[in-house]
Tab-separated table of C-alpha atoms in Angstrom:
chain	number	residue	atom	x	y	z
H	109	MET	CA	0.000	0.000	0.000
H	110	ASN	CA	1.304	3.436	-0.838
H	111	ARG	CA	1.089	6.502	1.423
H	112	ALA	CA	-1.992	7.908	-0.373
H	113	SER	CA	-3.882	4.639	0.143
H	114	ILE	CA	-2.912	4.488	3.812
H	115	ALA	CA	-3.965	8.110	4.340
H	116	ALA	CA	-7.316	7.471	2.634
H	117	ALA	CA	-7.949	4.325	4.699
H	118	LEU	CA	-7.043	6.159	7.907
H	119	SER	CA	-9.384	9.058	6.992
H	120	PHE	CA	-12.312	6.688	6.424
H	121	ALA	CA	-11.568	4.867	9.676
H	122	LEU	CA	-11.527	8.136	11.620
H	123	LEU	CA	-14.809	9.231	10.030
H	124	GLY	CA	-16.391	5.955	11.131
H	125	VAL	CA	-15.163	6.443	14.689
H	126	GLY	CA	-16.352	10.060	14.874
H	127	ALA	CA	-19.856	9.526	13.471
H	128	PRO	CA	-21.297	7.502	16.388
H	129	ALA	CA	-19.832	9.958	18.904
H	130	PHE	CA	-21.503	12.896	17.121
H	131	ALA	CA	-24.861	11.064	17.015
H	132	ALA	CA	-24.602	10.269	20.720
H	133	GLU	CA	-24.008	13.937	21.552
H	134	THR	CA	-27.196	15.039	19.808
H	135	GLY	CA	-29.510	12.067	20.271
H	136	GLY	CA	-32.745	13.535	18.879
H	137	CYS	CA	-35.863	14.168	20.947
H	138	GLY	CA	-35.000	11.375	23.376
H	139	ALA	CA	-31.852	13.228	24.493
H	140	PHE	CA	-33.717	15.853	26.563
H	141	LYS	CA	-33.253	15.513	30.339
H	142	TRP	CA	-37.023	15.033	30.801
H	143	PRO	CA	-39.910	14.003	28.532
H	144	VAL	CA	-41.006	16.577	25.927
H	145	GLU	CA	-43.357	14.449	23.808
H	146	ALA	CA	-46.463	16.268	25.109
H	147	ASP	CA	-44.793	19.630	24.405
H	148	ILE	CA	-43.918	18.585	20.852
H	149	ALA	CA	-47.561	17.600	20.304
H	150	LEU	CA	-48.666	21.035	21.547
H	151	LEU	CA	-46.147	22.735	19.262
H	152	ALA	CA	-47.368	20.749	16.245
H	153	LYS	CA	-50.783	22.497	16.241
H	154	PRO	CA	-50.350	25.788	18.076
H	155	ASP	CA	-52.665	28.760	18.275
H	156	TRP	CA	-51.113	31.907	16.773
H	157	VAL	CA	-50.791	34.923	19.077
H	158	ASP	CA	-49.140	38.321	18.828
H	159	SER	CA	-46.186	39.298	20.960
H	160	GLY	CA	-47.530	40.784	24.188
H	161	ALA	CA	-50.474	38.363	24.385
H	162	THR	CA	-51.541	36.690	27.611
H	163	VAL	CA	-52.478	33.006	27.527
H	164	ASP	CA	-54.695	30.976	29.830
H	165	LEU	CA	-52.438	28.528	31.656
H	166	SER	CA	-55.140	26.524	33.419
H	167	GLY	CA	-53.665	23.554	31.540
H	168	PRO	CA	-50.864	22.875	29.045
H	169	VAL	CA	-50.886	25.239	26.072
H	170	GLY	CA	-49.028	25.529	22.771
H	171	VAL	CA	-48.778	28.819	20.900
H	172	ARG	CA	-46.834	30.289	18.038
H	173	VAL	CA	-45.879	33.859	18.897
H	174	LYS	CA	-45.532	36.455	16.131
H	175	LEU	CA	-42.335	38.275	17.086
H	176	VAL	CA	-41.300	41.903	16.579
H	177	ASP	CA	-37.982	43.772	16.598
H	178	ALA	CA	-36.363	43.608	20.048
H	179	ASP	CA	-36.604	47.364	20.523
H	180	LYS	CA	-40.408	47.060	20.169
H	181	ALA	CA	-40.897	43.916	22.280
H	182	GLY	CA	-41.843	45.698	25.509
H	183	PHE	CA	-39.579	43.746	27.840
H	184	ALA	CA	-40.360	44.166	31.558
H	185	ILE	CA	-36.639	43.929	32.329
H	186	ALA	CA	-33.552	43.867	30.125
H	187	PRO	CA	-32.866	40.348	28.814
H	188	GLU	CA	-29.917	38.591	30.444
H	189	ARG	CA	-28.299	38.373	27.005
H	190	LYS	CA	-28.396	41.664	25.161
H	191	PRO	CA	-30.520	41.250	22.027
H	192	ALA	CA	-29.700	42.734	18.657
H	193	LEU	CA	-32.205	45.576	18.196
H	194	SER	CA	-33.517	44.172	14.924
H	195	ALA	CA	-33.498	40.524	16.061
H	196	PRO	CA	-36.947	38.938	16.441
H	197	ALA	CA	-38.212	39.111	20.008
H	198	GLY	CA	-41.425	39.156	21.984
H	199	THR	CA	-43.252	38.504	25.216
H	200	LEU	CA	-45.941	36.127	26.404
H	201	GLY	CA	-47.806	36.628	29.659
H	202	PHE	CA	-49.607	34.064	31.826
H	203	GLU	CA	-51.004	33.606	35.317
H	204	ALA	CA	-48.688	31.139	37.061
H	205	ARG	CA	-49.606	28.577	39.682
H	206	ALA	CA	-47.104	27.934	42.462
H	207	GLY	CA	-44.686	25.183	41.465
H	208	VAL	CA	-42.621	24.175	38.468
H	209	THR	CA	-43.724	25.459	35.060
H	210	GLN	CA	-42.131	23.882	31.999
H	211	VAL	CA	-41.382	26.063	28.953
H	212	THR	CA	-40.360	24.433	25.659
H	213	LEU	CA	-39.239	26.426	22.617
H	214	SER	CA	-39.467	25.184	19.044
H	215	ASP	CA	-36.321	27.010	17.940
H	216	ALA	CA	-33.081	28.460	19.242
H	217	ALA	CA	-33.753	31.710	21.105
H	218	TRP	CA	-32.967	33.289	24.454
H	219	ALA	CA	-35.722	33.017	27.089
H	220	ASP	CA	-36.025	35.074	30.261
H	221	LEU	CA	-38.872	34.675	32.720
H	222	VAL	CA	-39.981	37.594	34.875
H	223	GLN	CA	-42.206	37.485	37.952
H	224	ASP	CA	-42.788	40.296	40.451
H	225	GLY	CA	-40.508	42.517	38.341
H	226	LYS	CA	-37.523	40.204	38.872
H	227	PRO	CA	-35.821	37.625	36.678
H	228	VAL	CA	-36.456	33.992	37.566
H	229	LYS	CA	-33.492	31.703	36.928
H	230	PRO	CA	-34.337	28.313	35.403
H	231	ALA	CA	-34.394	25.424	37.867
H	232	GLY	CA	-33.473	23.176	34.946
H	233	PHE	CA	-32.485	23.410	31.296
H	234	SER	CA	-32.103	20.928	28.459
H	235	GLY	CA	-31.483	21.460	24.770
H	236	VAL	CA	-30.809	19.414	21.652
H	237	LYS	CA	-30.096	20.453	18.093
H	238	ASP	CA	-31.707	17.578	16.218
H	239	CYS	CA	-35.240	17.197	17.569
H	240	ASP	CA	-37.928	17.996	15.026
H	241	GLY	CA	-40.339	20.279	16.871
H	242	ALA	CA	-38.397	21.266	19.997
H	243	HIS	CA	-35.029	22.911	20.563
H	244	LYS	CA	-34.860	23.670	24.266
H	245	THR	CA	-36.897	23.147	27.382
H	246	LEU	CA	-36.630	24.981	30.693
H	247	ARG	CA	-38.219	24.539	34.096
H	248	PHE	CA	-38.978	27.498	36.345
H	249	GLU	CA	-40.010	27.411	40.016
H	250	LEU	CA	-42.700	30.095	40.168
H	251	GLY	CA	-44.985	31.559	42.776
H	252	ALA	CA	-48.663	32.111	42.103
H	253	GLY	CA	-49.317	35.263	40.092
H	254	PRO	CA	-48.590	37.008	36.806
H	255	ALA	CA	-45.473	35.955	34.905
H	256	LEU	CA	-43.923	37.145	31.667
H	257	LEU	CA	-41.844	35.053	29.303
H	258	GLN	CA	-39.429	37.195	27.272
H	259	ILE	CA	-37.998	35.792	24.040
H	260	SER	CA	-35.032	37.434	22.322
H	261	ASN	CA	-32.508	36.696	19.587
H	262	ALA	CA	-34.892	34.335	17.813
H	263	PRO	CA	-33.868	33.079	14.362
H	264	ALA	CA	-37.236	33.845	12.708
H	265	THR	CA	-40.243	36.140	13.032
H	266	SER	CA	-42.240	33.579	15.022
H	267	ILE	CA	-41.515	30.894	17.590
H	268	GLY	CA	-43.471	28.001	19.038
H	269	ILE	CA	-43.827	27.908	22.819
H	270	ALA	CA	-45.314	25.108	24.917
H	271	LEU	CA	-46.172	25.933	28.527
H	272	THR	CA	-47.010	23.260	31.068
H	273	PRO	CA	-48.178	24.396	34.493
H	274	PRO	CA	-47.573	22.406	37.677
H	275	ALA	CA	-50.064	19.634	38.363
H	276	LYS	CA	-53.022	20.714	40.497
Protein backbone atom coordinates (compact mmCIF):
# COMPACT_ATOMS: atom_id res chain seq x y z
CA MET A 1 0.00 0.00 0.00
CA ASN A 2 1.30 3.44 -0.84
CA ARG A 3 1.09 6.50 1.42
CA ALA A 4 -1.99 7.91 -0.37
CA SER A 5 -3.88 4.64 0.14
CA ILE A 6 -2.91 4.49 3.81
CA ALA A 7 -3.96 8.11 4.34
CA ALA A 8 -7.32 7.47 2.63
CA ALA A 9 -7.95 4.32 4.70
CA LEU A 10 -7.04 6.16 7.91
CA SER A 11 -9.38 9.06 6.99
CA PHE A 12 -12.31 6.69 6.42
CA ALA A 13 -11.57 4.87 9.68
CA LEU A 14 -11.53 8.14 11.62
CA LEU A 15 -14.81 9.23 10.03
CA GLY A 16 -16.39 5.95 11.13
CA VAL A 17 -15.16 6.44 14.69
CA GLY A 18 -16.35 10.06 14.87
CA ALA A 19 -19.86 9.53 13.47
CA PRO A 20 -21.30 7.50 16.39
CA ALA A 21 -19.83 9.96 18.90
CA PHE A 22 -21.50 12.90 17.12
CA ALA A 23 -24.86 11.06 17.01
CA ALA A 24 -24.60 10.27 20.72
CA GLU A 25 -24.01 13.94 21.55
CA THR A 26 -27.20 15.04 19.81
CA GLY A 27 -29.51 12.07 20.27
CA GLY A 28 -32.75 13.54 18.88
CA CYS A 29 -35.86 14.17 20.95
CA GLY A 30 -35.00 11.38 23.38
CA ALA A 31 -31.85 13.23 24.49
CA PHE A 32 -33.72 15.85 26.56
CA LYS A 33 -33.25 15.51 30.34
CA TRP A 34 -37.02 15.03 30.80
CA PRO A 35 -39.91 14.00 28.53
CA VAL A 36 -41.01 16.58 25.93
CA GLU A 37 -43.36 14.45 23.81
CA ALA A 38 -46.46 16.27 25.11
CA ASP A 39 -44.79 19.63 24.41
CA ILE A 40 -43.92 18.59 20.85
CA ALA A 41 -47.56 17.60 20.30
CA LEU A 42 -48.67 21.04 21.55
CA LEU A 43 -46.15 22.74 19.26
CA ALA A 44 -47.37 20.75 16.24
CA LYS A 45 -50.78 22.50 16.24
CA PRO A 46 -50.35 25.79 18.08
CA ASP A 47 -52.66 28.76 18.28
CA TRP A 48 -51.11 31.91 16.77
CA VAL A 49 -50.79 34.92 19.08
CA ASP A 50 -49.14 38.32 18.83
CA SER A 51 -46.19 39.30 20.96
CA GLY A 52 -47.53 40.78 24.19
CA ALA A 53 -50.47 38.36 24.39
CA THR A 54 -51.54 36.69 27.61
CA VAL A 55 -52.48 33.01 27.53
CA ASP A 56 -54.70 30.98 29.83
CA LEU A 57 -52.44 28.53 31.66
CA SER A 58 -55.14 26.52 33.42
CA GLY A 59 -53.66 23.55 31.54
CA PRO A 60 -50.86 22.88 29.04
CA VAL A 61 -50.89 25.24 26.07
CA GLY A 62 -49.03 25.53 22.77
CA VAL A 63 -48.78 28.82 20.90
CA ARG A 64 -46.83 30.29 18.04
CA VAL A 65 -45.88 33.86 18.90
CA LYS A 66 -45.53 36.46 16.13
CA LEU A 67 -42.33 38.28 17.09
CA VAL A 68 -41.30 41.90 16.58
CA ASP A 69 -37.98 43.77 16.60
CA ALA A 70 -36.36 43.61 20.05
CA ASP A 71 -36.60 47.36 20.52
CA LYS A 72 -40.41 47.06 20.17
CA ALA A 73 -40.90 43.92 22.28
CA GLY A 74 -41.84 45.70 25.51
CA PHE A 75 -39.58 43.75 27.84
CA ALA A 76 -40.36 44.17 31.56
CA ILE A 77 -36.64 43.93 32.33
CA ALA A 78 -33.55 43.87 30.13
CA PRO A 79 -32.87 40.35 28.81
CA GLU A 80 -29.92 38.59 30.44
CA ARG A 81 -28.30 38.37 27.00
CA LYS A 82 -28.40 41.66 25.16
CA PRO A 83 -30.52 41.25 22.03
CA ALA A 84 -29.70 42.73 18.66
CA LEU A 85 -32.20 45.58 18.20
CA SER A 86 -33.52 44.17 14.92
CA ALA A 87 -33.50 40.52 16.06
CA PRO A 88 -36.95 38.94 16.44
CA ALA A 89 -38.21 39.11 20.01
CA GLY A 90 -41.42 39.16 21.98
CA THR A 91 -43.25 38.50 25.22
CA LEU A 92 -45.94 36.13 26.40
CA GLY A 93 -47.81 36.63 29.66
CA PHE A 94 -49.61 34.06 31.83
CA GLU A 95 -51.00 33.61 35.32
CA ALA A 96 -48.69 31.14 37.06
CA ARG A 97 -49.61 28.58 39.68
CA ALA A 98 -47.10 27.93 42.46
CA GLY A 99 -44.69 25.18 41.46
CA VAL A 100 -42.62 24.18 38.47
CA THR A 101 -43.72 25.46 35.06
CA GLN A 102 -42.13 23.88 32.00
CA VAL A 103 -41.38 26.06 28.95
CA THR A 104 -40.36 24.43 25.66
CA LEU A 105 -39.24 26.43 22.62
CA SER A 106 -39.47 25.18 19.04
CA ASP A 107 -36.32 27.01 17.94
CA ALA A 108 -33.08 28.46 19.24
CA ALA A 109 -33.75 31.71 21.11
CA TRP A 110 -32.97 33.29 24.45
CA ALA A 111 -35.72 33.02 27.09
CA ASP A 112 -36.02 35.07 30.26
CA LEU A 113 -38.87 34.68 32.72
CA VAL A 114 -39.98 37.59 34.87
CA GLN A 115 -42.21 37.49 37.95
CA ASP A 116 -42.79 40.30 40.45
CA GLY A 117 -40.51 42.52 38.34
CA LYS A 118 -37.52 40.20 38.87
CA PRO A 119 -35.82 37.62 36.68
CA VAL A 120 -36.46 33.99 37.57
CA LYS A 121 -33.49 31.70 36.93
CA PRO A 122 -34.34 28.31 35.40
CA ALA A 123 -34.39 25.42 37.87
CA GLY A 124 -33.47 23.18 34.95
CA PHE A 125 -32.49 23.41 31.30
CA SER A 126 -32.10 20.93 28.46
CA GLY A 127 -31.48 21.46 24.77
CA VAL A 128 -30.81 19.41 21.65
CA LYS A 129 -30.10 20.45 18.09
CA ASP A 130 -31.71 17.58 16.22
CA CYS A 131 -35.24 17.20 17.57
CA ASP A 132 -37.93 18.00 15.03
CA GLY A 133 -40.34 20.28 16.87
CA ALA A 134 -38.40 21.27 20.00
CA HIS A 135 -35.03 22.91 20.56
CA LYS A 136 -34.86 23.67 24.27
CA THR A 137 -36.90 23.15 27.38
CA LEU A 138 -36.63 24.98 30.69
CA ARG A 139 -38.22 24.54 34.10
CA PHE A 140 -38.98 27.50 36.34
CA GLU A 141 -40.01 27.41 40.02
CA LEU A 142 -42.70 30.09 40.17
CA GLY A 143 -44.98 31.56 42.78
CA ALA A 144 -48.66 32.11 42.10
CA GLY A 145 -49.32 35.26 40.09
CA PRO A 146 -48.59 37.01 36.81
CA ALA A 147 -45.47 35.96 34.91
CA LEU A 148 -43.92 37.15 31.67
CA LEU A 149 -41.84 35.05 29.30
CA GLN A 150 -39.43 37.19 27.27
CA ILE A 151 -38.00 35.79 24.04
CA SER A 152 -35.03 37.43 22.32
CA ASN A 153 -32.51 36.70 19.59
CA ALA A 154 -34.89 34.33 17.81
CA PRO A 155 -33.87 33.08 14.36
CA ALA A 156 -37.24 33.84 12.71
CA THR A 157 -40.24 36.14 13.03
CA SER A 158 -42.24 33.58 15.02
CA ILE A 159 -41.52 30.89 17.59
CA GLY A 160 -43.47 28.00 19.04
CA ILE A 161 -43.83 27.91 22.82
CA ALA A 162 -45.31 25.11 24.92
CA LEU A 163 -46.17 25.93 28.53
CA THR A 164 -47.01 23.26 31.07
CA PRO A 165 -48.18 24.40 34.49
CA PRO A 166 -47.57 22.41 37.68
CA ALA A 167 -50.06 19.63 38.36
CA LYS A 168 -53.02 20.71 40.50
